[in-house]
């Protein structure tokens, strides 16, 4: 009987323990209610007794007057200014220009005359044979033959005037083609007639495929 009772008691204990484990496992799945967390700093402040604020006493001042006191404005200082002197401006008098009668008469300028020379110096060249020669021709005198073919006559030979910009020799020349040995009375062929300029031979010169000639100078 005793053994049976012990066995029953043991079975009961085991049954109670099993029911408790089941109950604890079921409680782990159920959420719990939130509770406020303790504030340690607030608790410390609450436990510290508050100190009384110091009482400041009002500063001692002068008592208010029994009757109102009249307040006057401070005097404004007066600054004495020095008298300004006005200096009159004197404008200069305009100068009077007296026109003087001109005693000189404007005379027309007369250009200087060119200096005429009696002899002209001419240079000629044969382009085929390369023969060149510088010779003199008398103004209005006897003609001069060059290379047995060309005949030169000079009608005038002048030097530039002193008031001209360029020193130059200018000659009026006539050039004719007349080979030596032609019969008398045969008509000559004129190649050039006009003014030649020593400073610019290409301006108005002899134009021929074989011969070339130009004036060089005018001499006395």
GROMACS .gro file of C-alpha atoms in nm:
model
  220
    1UNK     CA    1   0.000   0.000   0.000
    2UNK     CA    2   0.279   0.233   0.089
    3UNK     CA    3   0.454   0.170  -0.241
    4UNK     CA    4   0.139   0.234  -0.435
    5UNK     CA    5   0.091   0.563  -0.253
    6UNK     CA    6   0.443   0.670  -0.334
    7UNK     CA    7   0.393   0.582  -0.695
    8UNK     CA    8   0.073   0.781  -0.711
    9UNK     CA    9   0.236   1.072  -0.541
   10UNK     CA   10   0.520   1.059  -0.789
   11UNK     CA   11   0.282   1.042  -1.081
   12UNK     CA   12   0.094   1.343  -0.944
   13UNK     CA   13   0.416   1.542  -0.905
   14UNK     CA   14   0.521   1.461  -1.260
   15UNK     CA   15   0.179   1.559  -1.387
   16UNK     CA   16   0.194   1.890  -1.201
   17UNK     CA   17   0.541   1.963  -1.337
   18UNK     CA   18   0.432   1.890  -1.691
   19UNK     CA   19   0.133   2.115  -1.663
   20UNK     CA   20   0.358   2.394  -1.527
   21UNK     CA   21   0.604   2.363  -1.817
   22UNK     CA   22   0.317   2.379  -2.065
   23UNK     CA   23   0.177   2.681  -1.889
   24UNK     CA   24   0.517   2.857  -1.894
   25UNK     CA   25   0.569   2.785  -2.265
   26UNK     CA   26   0.226   2.921  -2.348
   27UNK     CA   27   0.299   3.242  -2.154
   28UNK     CA   28   0.618   3.312  -2.356
   29UNK     CA   29   0.409   3.363  -2.672
   30UNK     CA   30   0.174   3.624  -2.515
   31UNK     CA   31   0.298   3.994  -2.527
   32UNK     CA   32   0.328   4.182  -2.206
   33UNK     CA   33   0.214   4.535  -2.128
   34UNK     CA   34   0.468   4.819  -2.162
   35UNK     CA   35   0.577   4.997  -1.850
   36UNK     CA   36   0.759   5.335  -1.824
   37UNK     CA   37   1.134   5.307  -1.773
   38UNK     CA   38   1.276   5.476  -1.465
   39UNK     CA   39   1.446   5.817  -1.519
   40UNK     CA   40   1.748   5.824  -1.294
   41UNK     CA   41   1.833   6.191  -1.358
   42UNK     CA   42   1.479   6.305  -1.274
   43UNK     CA   43   1.478   6.091  -0.961
   44UNK     CA   44   1.804   6.252  -0.845
   45UNK     CA   45   1.666   6.599  -0.907
   46UNK     CA   46   1.353   6.519  -0.716
   47UNK     CA   47   1.552   6.390  -0.422
   48UNK     CA   48   1.776   6.706  -0.407
   49UNK     CA   49   1.610   6.977  -0.199
   50UNK     CA   50   1.555   7.306  -0.385
   51UNK     CA   51   1.756   7.603  -0.266
   52UNK     CA   52   1.570   7.925  -0.198
   53UNK     CA   53   1.647   8.205  -0.446
   54UNK     CA   54   1.847   8.493  -0.295
   55UNK     CA   55   1.645   8.803  -0.231
   56UNK     CA   56   1.804   9.113  -0.384
   57UNK     CA   57   1.750   9.435  -0.207
   58UNK     CA   58   1.671   9.747  -0.409
   59UNK     CA   59   1.955   9.999  -0.422
   60UNK     CA   60   1.917  10.301  -0.205
   61UNK     CA   61   1.827  10.607  -0.413
   62UNK     CA   62   1.753  10.967  -0.356
   63UNK     CA   63   1.399  11.033  -0.241
   64UNK     CA   64   1.165  11.193  -0.492
   65UNK     CA   65   1.122  11.569  -0.445
   66UNK     CA   66   0.802  11.692  -0.291
   67UNK     CA   67   0.745  11.961  -0.555
   68UNK     CA   68   0.817  11.942  -0.933
   69UNK     CA   69   1.153  12.090  -1.041
   70UNK     CA   70   1.170  12.299  -1.358
   71UNK     CA   71   1.428  12.173  -1.610
   72UNK     CA   72   1.583  12.434  -1.844
   73UNK     CA   73   1.755  12.355  -2.173
   74UNK     CA   74   2.134  12.417  -2.188
   75UNK     CA   75   2.237  12.736  -2.369
   76UNK     CA   76   2.337  12.697  -2.733
   77UNK     CA   77   2.693  12.825  -2.792
   78UNK     CA   78   2.716  13.098  -3.052
   79UNK     CA   79   3.013  13.070  -3.289
   80UNK     CA   80   3.129  13.399  -3.433
   81UNK     CA   81   3.215  13.381  -3.804
   82UNK     CA   82   3.474  13.596  -3.968
   83UNK     CA   83   3.342  13.838  -4.224
   84UNK     CA   84   3.411  13.728  -4.580
   85UNK     CA   85   3.551  13.992  -4.808
   86UNK     CA   86   3.413  13.997  -5.159
   87UNK     CA   87   3.687  14.070  -5.411
   88UNK     CA   88   3.548  14.212  -5.735
   89UNK     CA   89   3.657  14.032  -6.051
   90UNK     CA   90   3.804  14.267  -6.306
   91UNK     CA   91   3.771  14.140  -6.661
   92UNK     CA   92   4.057  14.232  -6.897
   93UNK     CA   93   3.972  14.477  -7.163
   94UNK     CA   94   3.971  14.338  -7.517
   95UNK     CA   95   4.269  14.431  -7.722
   96UNK     CA   96   4.201  14.652  -8.015
   97UNK     CA   97   4.385  14.540  -8.324
   98UNK     CA   98   4.450  14.817  -8.565
   99UNK     CA   99   4.478  14.698  -8.921
  100UNK     CA  100   4.772  14.857  -9.091
  101UNK     CA  101   4.753  14.935  -9.454
  102UNK     CA  102   4.981  14.711  -9.653
  103UNK     CA  103   5.232  14.903  -9.852
  104UNK     CA  104   5.343  14.602 -10.050
  105UNK     CA  105   5.167  14.512 -10.371
  106UNK     CA  106   5.122  14.148 -10.465
  107UNK     CA  107   5.314  14.110 -10.784
  108UNK     CA  108   5.256  13.801 -10.999
  109UNK     CA  109   5.536  13.549 -10.984
  110UNK     CA  110   5.714  13.520 -11.312
  111UNK     CA  111   5.861  13.174 -11.372
  112UNK     CA  112   6.227  13.164 -11.454
  113UNK     CA  113   6.325  13.092 -11.810
  114UNK     CA  114   6.509  12.779 -11.913
  115UNK     CA  115   6.871  12.808 -12.018
  116UNK     CA  116   6.913  12.732 -12.387
  117UNK     CA  117   7.228  12.551 -12.499
  118UNK     CA  118   7.371  12.531 -12.859
  119UNK     CA  119   7.482  12.170 -12.848
  120UNK     CA  120   7.296  11.849 -12.754
  121UNK     CA  121   7.469  11.532 -12.635
  122UNK     CA  122   7.296  11.216 -12.761
  123UNK     CA  123   7.366  10.848 -12.700
  124UNK     CA  124   7.258  10.581 -12.949
  125UNK     CA  125   7.287  10.200 -12.957
  126UNK     CA  126   7.254   9.930 -13.222
  127UNK     CA  127   7.075   9.637 -13.054
  128UNK     CA  128   7.196   9.386 -13.317
  129UNK     CA  129   7.568   9.462 -13.315
  130UNK     CA  130   7.573   9.608 -12.961
  131UNK     CA  131   7.748   9.916 -13.099
  132UNK     CA  132   7.690  10.220 -12.877
  133UNK     CA  133   7.812  10.577 -12.914
  134UNK     CA  134   7.773  10.913 -12.742
  135UNK     CA  135   7.802  11.208 -12.982
  136UNK     CA  136   7.718  11.578 -13.012
  137UNK     CA  137   7.467  11.743 -13.246
  138UNK     CA  138   7.463  12.119 -13.304
  139UNK     CA  139   7.127  12.287 -13.254
  140UNK     CA  140   6.996  12.393 -13.598
  141UNK     CA  141   7.325  12.286 -13.755
  142UNK     CA  142   7.441  12.000 -13.965
  143UNK     CA  143   7.272  11.658 -13.911
  144UNK     CA  144   7.474  11.370 -13.767
  145UNK     CA  145   7.466  11.012 -13.900
  146UNK     CA  146   7.496  10.710 -13.669
  147UNK     CA  147   7.592  10.361 -13.787
  148UNK     CA  148   7.556  10.462 -14.153
  149UNK     CA  149   7.180  10.447 -14.109
  150UNK     CA  150   7.025  10.699 -13.865
  151UNK     CA  151   7.021  11.075 -13.921
  152UNK     CA  152   6.990  11.303 -13.611
  153UNK     CA  153   6.880  11.668 -13.619
  154UNK     CA  154   6.835  11.886 -13.309
  155UNK     CA  155   6.604  12.191 -13.316
  156UNK     CA  156   6.643  12.298 -12.948
  157UNK     CA  157   6.825  12.194 -12.631
  158UNK     CA  158   6.731  12.354 -12.297
  159UNK     CA  159   6.836  12.309 -11.936
  160UNK     CA  160   6.570  12.319 -11.663
  161UNK     CA  161   6.505  12.653 -11.487
  162UNK     CA  162   6.630  12.714 -11.129
  163UNK     CA  163   6.275  12.713 -10.987
  164UNK     CA  164   6.193  12.369 -11.134
  165UNK     CA  165   6.199  12.064 -10.906
  166UNK     CA  166   6.426  11.848 -11.122
  167UNK     CA  167   6.750  11.933 -11.297
  168UNK     CA  168   6.696  11.808 -11.648
  169UNK     CA  169   6.810  11.843 -12.010
  170UNK     CA  170   6.535  11.866 -12.271
  171UNK     CA  171   6.600  11.847 -12.645
  172UNK     CA  172   6.378  11.856 -12.950
  173UNK     CA  173   6.518  11.584 -13.177
  174UNK     CA  174   6.432  11.450 -13.522
  175UNK     CA  175   6.553  11.098 -13.615
  176UNK     CA  176   6.533  10.965 -13.974
  177UNK     CA  177   6.625  10.635 -14.135
  178UNK     CA  178   6.852  10.686 -14.439
  179UNK     CA  179   7.111  10.416 -14.512
  180UNK     CA  180   7.440  10.531 -14.656
  181UNK     CA  181   7.469  10.501 -15.036
  182UNK     CA  182   7.104  10.580 -15.115
  183UNK     CA  183   7.046  10.773 -15.435
  184UNK     CA  184   6.998  11.147 -15.412
  185UNK     CA  185   6.635  11.249 -15.397
  186UNK     CA  186   6.530  10.929 -15.222
  187UNK     CA  187   6.266  11.001 -14.959
  188UNK     CA  188   6.388  10.932 -14.606
  189UNK     CA  189   6.177  10.759 -14.345
  190UNK     CA  190   6.124  10.955 -14.024
  191UNK     CA  191   6.139  10.742 -13.707
  192UNK     CA  192   6.100  11.001 -13.432
  193UNK     CA  193   6.022  11.369 -13.378
  194UNK     CA  194   5.963  11.528 -13.039
  195UNK     CA  195   6.105  11.624 -12.701
  196UNK     CA  196   6.346  11.390 -12.526
  197UNK     CA  197   6.410  11.411 -12.147
  198UNK     CA  198   6.748  11.317 -12.006
  199UNK     CA  199   6.602  11.238 -11.660
  200UNK     CA  200   6.333  11.004 -11.804
  201UNK     CA  201   6.446  10.842 -12.129
  202UNK     CA  202   6.148  10.606 -12.138
  203UNK     CA  203   5.889  10.885 -12.123
  204UNK     CA  204   5.926  10.991 -12.487
  205UNK     CA  205   6.205  10.810 -12.666
  206UNK     CA  206   6.289  10.641 -12.990
  207UNK     CA  207   6.097  10.316 -13.034
  208UNK     CA  208   6.259  10.090 -13.294
  209UNK     CA  209   6.333   9.713 -13.299
  210UNK     CA  210   6.700   9.770 -13.394
  211UNK     CA  211   6.802  10.114 -13.268
  212UNK     CA  212   6.765  10.305 -12.943
  213UNK     CA  213   6.862  10.666 -12.872
  214UNK     CA  214   6.812  10.931 -12.599
  215UNK     CA  215   6.941  11.275 -12.501
  216UNK     CA  216   7.210  11.289 -12.230
  217UNK     CA  217   7.280  11.660 -12.175
  218UNK     CA  218   7.289  12.007 -12.322
  219UNK     CA  219   7.618  12.192 -12.333
  220UNK     CA  220   7.740  12.538 -12.428
   0.00000   0.00000   0.00000
